[in-house]
């Protein structure tokens, strides 16, 4: 089976992050870069995002060696999106120090001509209107996976509903699932969402793992891989998505077992990204390292 | 292999609980009763606790049919321990309305003569001084499992340390593990505790499952069984302990695989108790129902 390319649209950012284990300034960040770095392990990636004219291009030099097509990375006059945050002892708690949208504020995703037939698509967590614009430029993608959040569920429910009706899978947390459906029971929340579009719901629970619910009735629960030291949790969700979605580059998505494997791959790639700042760990990650840790996680969960 | 009896010492209470799905008043509660009801599925149980002279004995009539020896259940002049609480939509949030210790305040556990050779012991979450008193009355138990909490870690660290030095396993949450060891990394926290006594650490994560770490190096991660409707989370931890500890009544505890199975049994019995108030679900639970749900959880976690 040929590797199917994967398209991602999302943010491109420079992150300044401080955690109890160190700090970085203007490090590579944003959902599109986290996703691409992870997904390029298993698939050719086509990136759609915007950076400012101040962007230090050497920071993404490594993507060239990684099967990531950056034709769709637009450079706009102005400043790159910058985010700053501090993590505490409990990595679930973080304070945002600043969010400077810069050129991201006027992001208007335009797909290069040769992106339009991409079969697998990841809609990163951006404005639903932009996600729709991307869908409108695509010719019948085979598999579309959506990431979204409470901000859009509250703020632009009608637009988000349109996106939901056009995707095959969505990644949310349990709180967002309850917000969207009024159901705290995961099965009922998923059943409700199956009626609205997607046939797969991935409930992400961060350090507590993930749950996959499929319209065909399959339910898969997986704990997170127990990481020794979490240095920087930034980008864990997008890295999970990258490992997860790109699994379908070489595996049939009409197969529940493959969905489980995809979730496992996302879980493991995400377990690596938090071990260092920015993409410092995933940019050099190998397929062998991913496979090794998958084996460990399997041994840790068997009974 | 004969079934080894299991001794439990803990609280005996009457709980008044309100949740979004109903309410009960003066329902059977307390760690010793939750534990006993669960453990009696798999082992003969010997109960050590205290109730007041006001206790409605008909509430524990069912224990007679369940292989629970209540010779060690002392009746003291005064009122039974009463607890009242309210759960919110998010079952992790609860408000305690009242705690009336009653006769539990002067609890002084005394083991009947024929309890002293009990091979398997569960020290419920009570004052470490009382846990020590129980240990002092036992003749070389083979397996001692400890439950404790932040309150004792903070309040009576020296006494607690004595208990820890005399147990084989302890059940705590990740926050308590960090408090006890100064380590947020679970492996390091466990390694530290292995030096202090126990050879098995069970990290309970409530709705997110559990992690078992063993001195022999084994690590086992299990998600919680996804329950449709959580009616009343009270007693989930003690019920988990009951299903878990009693597994060793018929299975060798010098075997890492059996520790995994024990955790699975605890997980599943706990998944039932939260489906109804008090012990309303576990008092009629069958081994077949436990096995059925274990099979489902296995299918939900395989990859």
Short mmCIF file of N, CA, C and O in Angstrom, two decimals, chain B residues 62-179:
data_model
loop_
_atom_site.label_atom_id
_atom_site.label_comp_id
_atom_site.label_asym_id
_atom_site.label_seq_id
_atom_site.Cartn_x
_atom_site.Cartn_y
_atom_site.Cartn_z
N UNK B 62 -27.55 -8.99 55.50
CA UNK B 62 -27.10 -9.67 54.27
C UNK B 62 -25.66 -10.19 54.37
O UNK B 62 -25.27 -11.11 53.65
N UNK B 63 -24.87 -9.61 55.26
CA UNK B 63 -23.47 -10.04 55.38
C UNK B 63 -23.36 -11.48 55.87
O UNK B 63 -22.40 -12.18 55.58
N UNK B 64 -24.40 -11.92 56.61
CA UNK B 64 -24.38 -13.29 57.14
C UNK B 64 -24.37 -14.32 56.02
O UNK B 64 -23.72 -15.36 56.12
N UNK B 65 -25.09 -14.00 54.96
CA UNK B 65 -25.12 -14.92 53.83
C UNK B 65 -23.91 -14.80 52.94
O UNK B 65 -23.81 -15.46 51.91
N UNK B 66 -22.99 -13.91 53.31
CA UNK B 66 -21.89 -13.59 52.40
C UNK B 66 -20.52 -13.96 52.93
O UNK B 66 -19.51 -13.44 52.48
N UNK B 67 -20.45 -14.86 53.90
CA UNK B 67 -19.12 -15.30 54.29
C UNK B 67 -18.35 -14.21 55.04
O UNK B 67 -17.12 -14.17 54.99
N UNK B 68 -19.09 -13.29 55.67
CA UNK B 68 -18.42 -12.24 56.45
C UNK B 68 -18.61 -12.52 57.94
O UNK B 68 -19.74 -12.56 58.43
N UNK B 69 -17.52 -12.72 58.63
CA UNK B 69 -17.52 -12.97 60.07
C UNK B 69 -17.55 -11.61 60.78
O UNK B 69 -16.63 -10.80 60.63
N UNK B 70 -18.62 -11.37 61.54
CA UNK B 70 -18.74 -10.07 62.20
C UNK B 70 -18.47 -10.16 63.71
O UNK B 70 -18.83 -9.25 64.46
N UNK B 71 -17.79 -11.23 64.13
CA UNK B 71 -17.44 -11.35 65.55
C UNK B 71 -16.64 -10.11 66.00
O UNK B 71 -16.75 -9.68 67.15
N UNK B 72 -15.84 -9.57 65.10
CA UNK B 72 -14.99 -8.42 65.44
C UNK B 72 -15.68 -7.08 65.28
O UNK B 72 -15.03 -6.03 65.38
N UNK B 73 -16.99 -7.10 65.02
CA UNK B 73 -17.73 -5.84 64.93
C UNK B 73 -18.26 -5.50 66.31
O UNK B 73 -19.22 -6.09 66.80
N UNK B 74 -17.64 -4.53 66.93
CA UNK B 74 -17.96 -4.16 68.31
C UNK B 74 -19.12 -3.16 68.32
O UNK B 74 -19.20 -2.29 67.47
N UNK B 75 -20.02 -3.35 69.29
CA UNK B 75 -21.06 -2.34 69.48
C UNK B 75 -20.72 -1.54 70.74
O UNK B 75 -20.56 -2.11 71.82
N UNK B 76 -20.57 -0.23 70.59
CA UNK B 76 -20.24 0.62 71.73
C UNK B 76 -21.42 1.52 72.06
O UNK B 76 -22.21 1.89 71.18
N UNK B 77 -21.53 1.88 73.31
CA UNK B 77 -22.60 2.79 73.74
C UNK B 77 -22.41 4.14 73.05
O UNK B 77 -21.35 4.74 73.15
N UNK B 78 -23.40 4.60 72.35
CA UNK B 78 -23.30 5.91 71.69
C UNK B 78 -23.78 5.85 70.25
O UNK B 78 -24.43 4.87 69.84
N UNK B 79 -23.43 6.87 69.49
CA UNK B 79 -23.93 6.97 68.12
C UNK B 79 -22.94 6.43 67.09
O UNK B 79 -21.74 6.60 67.23
N UNK B 80 -23.46 5.81 66.07
CA UNK B 80 -22.65 5.33 64.95
C UNK B 80 -22.08 6.53 64.19
O UNK B 80 -22.71 7.59 64.11
N UNK B 81 -20.89 6.35 63.66
CA UNK B 81 -20.24 7.33 62.78
C UNK B 81 -21.20 7.66 61.63
O UNK B 81 -21.72 6.78 60.96
N UNK B 82 -21.44 8.96 61.45
CA UNK B 82 -22.32 9.38 60.35
C UNK B 82 -21.61 10.38 59.46
O UNK B 82 -20.95 11.30 59.93
N UNK B 83 -21.78 10.19 58.15
CA UNK B 83 -21.20 11.13 57.18
C UNK B 83 -22.27 11.55 56.19
O UNK B 83 -23.11 10.74 55.79
N UNK B 84 -22.23 12.83 55.86
CA UNK B 84 -23.19 13.31 54.87
C UNK B 84 -22.47 14.11 53.79
O UNK B 84 -21.56 14.89 54.10
N UNK B 85 -22.83 13.88 52.54
CA UNK B 85 -22.16 14.59 51.45
C UNK B 85 -23.02 14.74 50.22
O UNK B 85 -24.02 14.03 50.05
N UNK B 86 -22.63 15.69 49.39
CA UNK B 86 -23.34 15.95 48.13
C UNK B 86 -22.36 15.87 46.97
O UNK B 86 -21.30 16.49 47.02
N UNK B 87 -22.70 15.09 45.96
CA UNK B 87 -21.90 15.04 44.74
C UNK B 87 -22.53 15.94 43.68
O UNK B 87 -23.75 16.06 43.61
N UNK B 88 -21.65 16.51 42.85
CA UNK B 88 -22.13 17.39 41.79
C UNK B 88 -22.10 16.67 40.45
O UNK B 88 -21.76 15.50 40.38
N UNK B 89 -22.44 17.38 39.41
CA UNK B 89 -22.44 16.80 38.05
C UNK B 89 -21.11 16.06 37.80
O UNK B 89 -21.09 14.95 37.32
N UNK B 90 -20.01 16.74 38.11
CA UNK B 90 -18.71 16.11 38.03
C UNK B 90 -18.51 15.29 39.31
O UNK B 90 -18.33 15.84 40.38
N UNK B 91 -18.56 13.95 39.20
CA UNK B 91 -18.54 13.12 40.41
C UNK B 91 -17.22 13.22 41.18
O UNK B 91 -17.10 12.66 42.27
N UNK B 92 -16.23 13.94 40.64
CA UNK B 92 -14.99 14.12 41.39
C UNK B 92 -15.13 15.23 42.44
O UNK B 92 -14.29 15.37 43.31
N UNK B 93 -16.18 16.02 42.29
CA UNK B 93 -16.38 17.13 43.23
C UNK B 93 -17.46 16.75 44.23
O UNK B 93 -18.56 16.38 43.85
N UNK B 94 -17.12 16.81 45.50
CA UNK B 94 -18.15 16.57 46.50
C UNK B 94 -17.97 17.52 47.66
O UNK B 94 -16.87 17.93 47.99
N UNK B 95 -19.10 17.88 48.27
CA UNK B 95 -19.08 18.70 49.48
C UNK B 95 -19.48 17.81 50.63
O UNK B 95 -20.49 17.11 50.56
N UNK B 96 -18.67 17.85 51.68
CA UNK B 96 -19.05 17.14 52.90
C UNK B 96 -20.00 18.03 53.69
O UNK B 96 -19.70 19.19 53.95
N UNK B 97 -21.16 17.52 54.02
CA UNK B 97 -22.14 18.30 54.78
C UNK B 97 -21.92 18.16 56.27
O UNK B 97 -22.06 19.11 57.02
N UNK B 98 -21.59 16.94 56.69
CA UNK B 98 -21.28 16.75 58.12
C UNK B 98 -20.47 15.48 58.31
O UNK B 98 -20.50 14.56 57.47
N UNK B 99 -19.71 15.44 59.39
CA UNK B 99 -18.97 14.26 59.81
C UNK B 99 -19.15 14.16 61.31
O UNK B 99 -18.66 15.00 62.06
N UNK B 100 -19.92 13.17 61.74
CA UNK B 100 -20.12 12.98 63.18
C UNK B 100 -19.46 11.67 63.57
O UNK B 100 -20.00 10.59 63.30
N UNK B 101 -18.30 11.76 64.22
CA UNK B 101 -17.51 10.56 64.48
C UNK B 101 -18.22 9.57 65.40
O UNK B 101 -18.11 8.36 65.24
N UNK B 102 -18.93 10.09 66.40
CA UNK B 102 -19.65 9.19 67.32
C UNK B 102 -18.68 8.22 67.98
O UNK B 102 -17.56 8.59 68.37
N UNK B 103 -19.07 6.96 68.06
CA UNK B 103 -18.25 5.95 68.75
C UNK B 103 -16.94 5.67 68.01
O UNK B 103 -16.01 5.11 68.60
N UNK B 104 -16.84 6.09 66.75
CA UNK B 104 -15.62 5.87 65.98
C UNK B 104 -14.45 6.66 66.57
O UNK B 104 -13.29 6.30 66.40
N UNK B 105 -14.79 7.76 67.27
CA UNK B 105 -13.76 8.62 67.86
C UNK B 105 -12.90 7.85 68.86
O UNK B 105 -11.72 8.13 69.01
N UNK B 106 -13.52 6.91 69.56
CA UNK B 106 -12.76 6.15 70.57
C UNK B 106 -12.54 4.70 70.15
O UNK B 106 -12.37 3.81 70.99
N UNK B 107 -12.54 4.47 68.86
CA UNK B 107 -12.36 3.12 68.32
C UNK B 107 -11.02 2.55 68.80
O UNK B 107 -9.98 3.20 68.68
N UNK B 108 -11.10 1.36 69.35
CA UNK B 108 -9.89 0.69 69.85
C UNK B 108 -9.98 -0.76 69.38
O UNK B 108 -10.51 -1.62 70.09
N UNK B 109 -9.47 -1.03 68.19
CA UNK B 109 -9.71 -2.34 67.58
C UNK B 109 -9.15 -3.50 68.39
O UNK B 109 -7.97 -3.51 68.73
N UNK B 110 -10.03 -4.43 68.70
CA UNK B 110 -9.62 -5.64 69.43
C UNK B 110 -9.97 -6.85 68.57
O UNK B 110 -11.11 -7.04 68.18
N UNK B 111 -8.95 -7.66 68.30
CA UNK B 111 -9.17 -8.81 67.44
C UNK B 111 -9.64 -10.02 68.25
O UNK B 111 -8.99 -10.40 69.22
N UNK B 112 -10.76 -10.63 67.85
CA UNK B 112 -11.16 -11.89 68.47
C UNK B 112 -10.01 -12.89 68.32
O UNK B 112 -9.25 -12.83 67.35
N UNK B 113 -9.91 -13.81 69.28
CA UNK B 113 -8.82 -14.77 69.30
C UNK B 113 -8.62 -15.48 67.94
O UNK B 113 -7.51 -15.59 67.45
N UNK B 114 -9.75 -15.90 67.36
CA UNK B 114 -9.60 -16.69 66.12
C UNK B 114 -9.38 -15.83 64.87
O UNK B 114 -9.38 -16.34 63.76
N UNK B 115 -9.19 -14.53 65.05
CA UNK B 115 -8.81 -13.65 63.93
C UNK B 115 -7.28 -13.56 63.82
O UNK B 115 -6.75 -13.11 62.81
N UNK B 116 -6.57 -13.95 64.90
CA UNK B 116 -5.15 -13.57 65.01
C UNK B 116 -4.24 -14.23 63.99
O UNK B 116 -3.16 -13.75 63.70
N UNK B 117 -4.70 -15.34 63.45
CA UNK B 117 -3.87 -16.01 62.45
C UNK B 117 -4.31 -15.73 61.01
O UNK B 117 -3.94 -16.45 60.10
N UNK B 118 -5.08 -14.68 60.83
CA UNK B 118 -5.54 -14.37 59.47
C UNK B 118 -4.34 -14.07 58.58
O UNK B 118 -3.52 -13.22 58.91
N UNK B 119 -4.24 -14.76 57.45
CA UNK B 119 -3.05 -14.57 56.60
C UNK B 119 -3.05 -13.29 55.77
O UNK B 119 -1.99 -12.76 55.44
N UNK B 120 -4.23 -12.80 55.39
CA UNK B 120 -4.31 -11.62 54.52
C UNK B 120 -5.05 -10.51 55.26
O UNK B 120 -6.12 -10.73 55.82
N UNK B 121 -4.44 -9.32 55.25
CA UNK B 121 -4.97 -8.22 56.07
C UNK B 121 -5.09 -6.94 55.25
O UNK B 121 -4.16 -6.57 54.52
N UNK B 122 -6.21 -6.28 55.39
CA UNK B 122 -6.37 -4.95 54.79
C UNK B 122 -6.56 -3.93 55.90
O UNK B 122 -7.51 -4.00 56.67
N UNK B 123 -5.63 -2.98 55.96
CA UNK B 123 -5.72 -1.90 56.93
C UNK B 123 -6.42 -0.72 56.25
O UNK B 123 -5.81 0.01 55.47
N UNK B 124 -7.70 -0.57 56.53
CA UNK B 124 -8.46 0.54 55.95
C UNK B 124 -7.89 1.87 56.43
O UNK B 124 -7.08 1.94 57.35
N UNK B 125 -8.37 2.93 55.79
CA UNK B 125 -7.84 4.27 56.01
C UNK B 125 -8.30 4.84 57.35
O UNK B 125 -9.26 5.62 57.42
N UNK B 126 -7.62 4.43 58.44
CA UNK B 126 -7.91 4.94 59.78
C UNK B 126 -6.61 5.44 60.40
O UNK B 126 -5.56 5.40 59.75
N UNK B 127 -6.66 5.91 61.62
CA UNK B 127 -5.47 6.44 62.31
C UNK B 127 -4.36 5.38 62.33
O UNK B 127 -4.59 4.23 62.70
N UNK B 128 -3.13 5.77 61.94
CA UNK B 128 -2.02 4.82 61.90
C UNK B 128 -1.79 4.13 63.24
O UNK B 128 -1.36 2.97 63.27
N UNK B 129 -2.09 4.80 64.34
CA UNK B 129 -1.93 4.17 65.66
C UNK B 129 -2.83 2.95 65.78
O UNK B 129 -2.46 1.92 66.36
N UNK B 130 -4.03 3.04 65.21
CA UNK B 130 -4.97 1.92 65.25
C UNK B 130 -4.53 0.82 64.29
O UNK B 130 -4.66 -0.37 64.59
N UNK B 131 -3.99 1.24 63.16
CA UNK B 131 -3.47 0.24 62.21
C UNK B 131 -2.35 -0.56 62.88
O UNK B 131 -2.29 -1.80 62.74
N UNK B 132 -1.49 0.13 63.63
CA UNK B 132 -0.39 -0.56 64.34
C UNK B 132 -0.94 -1.52 65.38
O UNK B 132 -0.44 -2.62 65.57
N UNK B 133 -1.98 -1.07 66.10
CA UNK B 133 -2.61 -1.93 67.12
C UNK B 133 -3.11 -3.23 66.51
O UNK B 133 -3.02 -4.30 67.11
N UNK B 134 -3.67 -3.12 65.33
CA UNK B 134 -4.17 -4.32 64.65
C UNK B 134 -3.00 -5.22 64.28
O UNK B 134 -3.02 -6.43 64.52
N UNK B 135 -1.95 -4.62 63.69
CA UNK B 135 -0.78 -5.42 63.30
C UNK B 135 -0.19 -6.13 64.52
O UNK B 135 0.24 -7.28 64.44
N UNK B 136 -0.17 -5.44 65.67
CA UNK B 136 0.42 -6.02 66.88
C UNK B 136 -0.37 -7.23 67.39
O UNK B 136 0.16 -8.05 68.13
N UNK B 137 -1.63 -7.31 67.01
CA UNK B 137 -2.46 -8.42 67.48
C UNK B 137 -2.46 -9.60 66.51
O UNK B 137 -3.11 -10.61 66.75
N UNK B 138 -1.72 -9.45 65.40
CA UNK B 138 -1.71 -10.51 64.38
C UNK B 138 -0.43 -11.34 64.48
O UNK B 138 0.64 -10.83 64.80
N UNK B 139 -0.57 -12.64 64.20
CA UNK B 139 0.59 -13.53 64.19
C UNK B 139 1.14 -13.68 62.77
O UNK B 139 0.62 -14.47 61.99
N UNK B 140 2.15 -12.92 62.45
CA UNK B 140 2.82 -13.03 61.15
C UNK B 140 1.89 -13.19 59.95
O UNK B 140 1.90 -14.22 59.28
N UNK B 141 1.12 -12.18 59.66
CA UNK B 141 0.30 -12.27 58.45
C UNK B 141 1.19 -12.39 57.21
O UNK B 141 2.31 -11.90 57.20
N UNK B 142 0.66 -13.04 56.19
CA UNK B 142 1.46 -13.26 54.98
C UNK B 142 1.46 -12.05 54.06
O UNK B 142 2.43 -11.78 53.36
N UNK B 143 0.32 -11.36 54.06
CA UNK B 143 0.16 -10.24 53.13
C UNK B 143 -0.64 -9.13 53.81
O UNK B 143 -1.78 -9.35 54.21
N UNK B 144 -0.02 -7.96 53.94
CA UNK B 144 -0.71 -6.82 54.55
C UNK B 144 -0.78 -5.68 53.54
O UNK B 144 0.24 -5.27 52.97
N UNK B 145 -2.00 -5.19 53.31
CA UNK B 145 -2.21 -4.09 52.36
C UNK B 145 -2.73 -2.89 53.14
O UNK B 145 -3.65 -3.00 53.95
N UNK B 146 -2.12 -1.75 52.87
CA UNK B 146 -2.42 -0.52 53.60
C UNK B 146 -3.13 0.50 52.72
O UNK B 146 -2.73 0.75 51.60
N UNK B 147 -4.17 1.09 53.28
CA UNK B 147 -4.77 2.27 52.66
C UNK B 147 -4.54 3.44 53.60
O UNK B 147 -4.69 3.30 54.82
N UNK B 148 -4.13 4.58 53.07
CA UNK B 148 -3.97 5.75 53.92
C UNK B 148 -4.29 6.99 53.09
O UNK B 148 -4.78 6.89 51.97
N UNK B 149 -4.05 8.18 53.65
CA UNK B 149 -4.40 9.40 52.91
C UNK B 149 -3.55 10.57 53.38
O UNK B 149 -2.84 10.50 54.39
N UNK B 150 -3.67 11.69 52.65
CA UNK B 150 -2.92 12.91 52.94
C UNK B 150 -3.05 13.36 54.41
O UNK B 150 -2.07 13.83 55.00
N UNK B 151 -4.23 13.18 54.99
CA UNK B 151 -4.47 13.60 56.37
C UNK B 151 -3.47 12.97 57.33
O UNK B 151 -2.93 13.63 58.21
N UNK B 152 -3.18 11.68 57.16
CA UNK B 152 -2.23 10.99 58.05
C UNK B 152 -0.79 11.26 57.64
O UNK B 152 0.11 11.28 58.48
N UNK B 153 -0.57 11.45 56.35
CA UNK B 153 0.79 11.76 55.86
C UNK B 153 1.25 13.08 56.48
O UNK B 153 2.39 13.23 56.91
N UNK B 154 0.34 14.04 56.54
CA UNK B 154 0.62 15.34 57.13
C UNK B 154 0.64 15.29 58.65
O UNK B 154 1.52 15.84 59.30
N UNK B 155 -0.38 14.62 59.20
CA UNK B 155 -0.65 14.75 60.63
C UNK B 155 0.15 13.82 61.53
O UNK B 155 0.56 14.20 62.63
N UNK B 156 0.36 12.58 61.09
CA UNK B 156 1.05 11.60 61.95
C UNK B 156 2.10 10.84 61.14
O UNK B 156 2.05 9.61 61.04
N UNK B 157 3.07 11.59 60.59
CA UNK B 157 4.04 10.96 59.68
C UNK B 157 4.87 9.85 60.34
O UNK B 157 5.16 8.84 59.69
N UNK B 158 5.25 10.03 61.61
CA UNK B 158 6.12 9.02 62.25
C UNK B 158 5.38 7.71 62.48
O UNK B 158 5.90 6.63 62.20
N UNK B 159 4.16 7.83 62.95
CA UNK B 159 3.35 6.61 63.15
C UNK B 159 3.07 5.94 61.81
O UNK B 159 3.17 4.71 61.68
N UNK B 160 2.75 6.75 60.83
CA UNK B 160 2.46 6.19 59.51
C UNK B 160 3.68 5.45 58.96
O UNK B 160 3.56 4.38 58.37
N UNK B 161 4.86 6.05 59.19
CA UNK B 161 6.10 5.41 58.71
C UNK B 161 6.27 4.03 59.32
O UNK B 161 6.71 3.08 58.64
N UNK B 162 5.90 3.90 60.59
CA UNK B 162 5.98 2.57 61.24
C UNK B 162 5.06 1.58 60.55
O UNK B 162 5.40 0.42 60.37
N UNK B 163 3.87 2.04 60.22
CA UNK B 163 2.93 1.15 59.52
C UNK B 163 3.52 0.75 58.16
O UNK B 163 3.57 -0.43 57.80
N UNK B 164 3.99 1.76 57.43
CA UNK B 164 4.53 1.51 56.08
C UNK B 164 5.63 0.46 56.12
O UNK B 164 5.73 -0.40 55.23
N UNK B 165 6.45 0.52 57.17
CA UNK B 165 7.58 -0.42 57.27
C UNK B 165 7.11 -1.86 57.47
O UNK B 165 7.88 -2.80 57.32
N UNK B 166 5.82 -2.02 57.81
CA UNK B 166 5.32 -3.36 58.12
C UNK B 166 4.30 -3.89 57.11
O UNK B 166 3.67 -4.92 57.37
N UNK B 167 4.15 -3.21 55.99
CA UNK B 167 3.16 -3.69 55.02
C UNK B 167 3.82 -4.16 53.73
O UNK B 167 4.96 -3.80 53.43
N UNK B 168 3.07 -4.96 52.98
CA UNK B 168 3.56 -5.49 51.71
C UNK B 168 3.12 -4.65 50.52
O UNK B 168 3.77 -4.65 49.48
N UNK B 169 2.02 -3.96 50.70
CA UNK B 169 1.48 -3.17 49.60
C UNK B 169 0.76 -1.96 50.16
O UNK B 169 0.22 -2.02 51.27
N UNK B 170 0.79 -0.86 49.42
CA UNK B 170 -0.03 0.26 49.85
C UNK B 170 -0.75 0.90 48.67
O UNK B 170 -0.28 0.91 47.54
N UNK B 171 -1.95 1.40 48.98
CA UNK B 171 -2.81 2.01 47.98
C UNK B 171 -2.87 3.51 48.27
O UNK B 171 -3.29 3.91 49.36
N UNK B 172 -2.42 4.33 47.33
CA UNK B 172 -2.46 5.78 47.50
C UNK B 172 -2.76 6.42 46.15
O UNK B 172 -2.76 5.76 45.12
N UNK B 173 -3.01 7.72 46.15
CA UNK B 173 -3.12 8.40 44.86
C UNK B 173 -1.80 9.09 44.54
O UNK B 173 -0.87 9.09 45.35
N UNK B 174 -1.71 9.66 43.34
CA UNK B 174 -0.40 10.18 42.90
C UNK B 174 0.05 11.37 43.74
O UNK B 174 1.25 11.53 44.01
N UNK B 175 -0.91 12.17 44.19
CA UNK B 175 -0.57 13.31 45.05
C UNK B 175 0.03 12.83 46.37
O UNK B 175 1.03 13.38 46.85
N UNK B 176 -0.58 11.81 46.93
CA UNK B 176 -0.07 11.27 48.20
C UNK B 176 1.30 10.63 48.03
O UNK B 176 2.17 10.74 48.91
N UNK B 177 1.49 9.97 46.90
CA UNK B 177 2.81 9.39 46.62
C UNK B 177 3.87 10.48 46.57
O UNK B 177 4.98 10.32 47.11
N UNK B 178 3.53 11.61 45.96
CA UNK B 178 4.47 12.74 45.89
C UNK B 178 4.72 13.34 47.27
O UNK B 178 5.85 13.67 47.63
N UNK B 179 3.65 13.45 48.08
CA UNK B 179 3.80 13.98 49.45
C UNK B 179 4.74 13.10 50.27
O UNK B 179 5.57 13.58 51.04
#
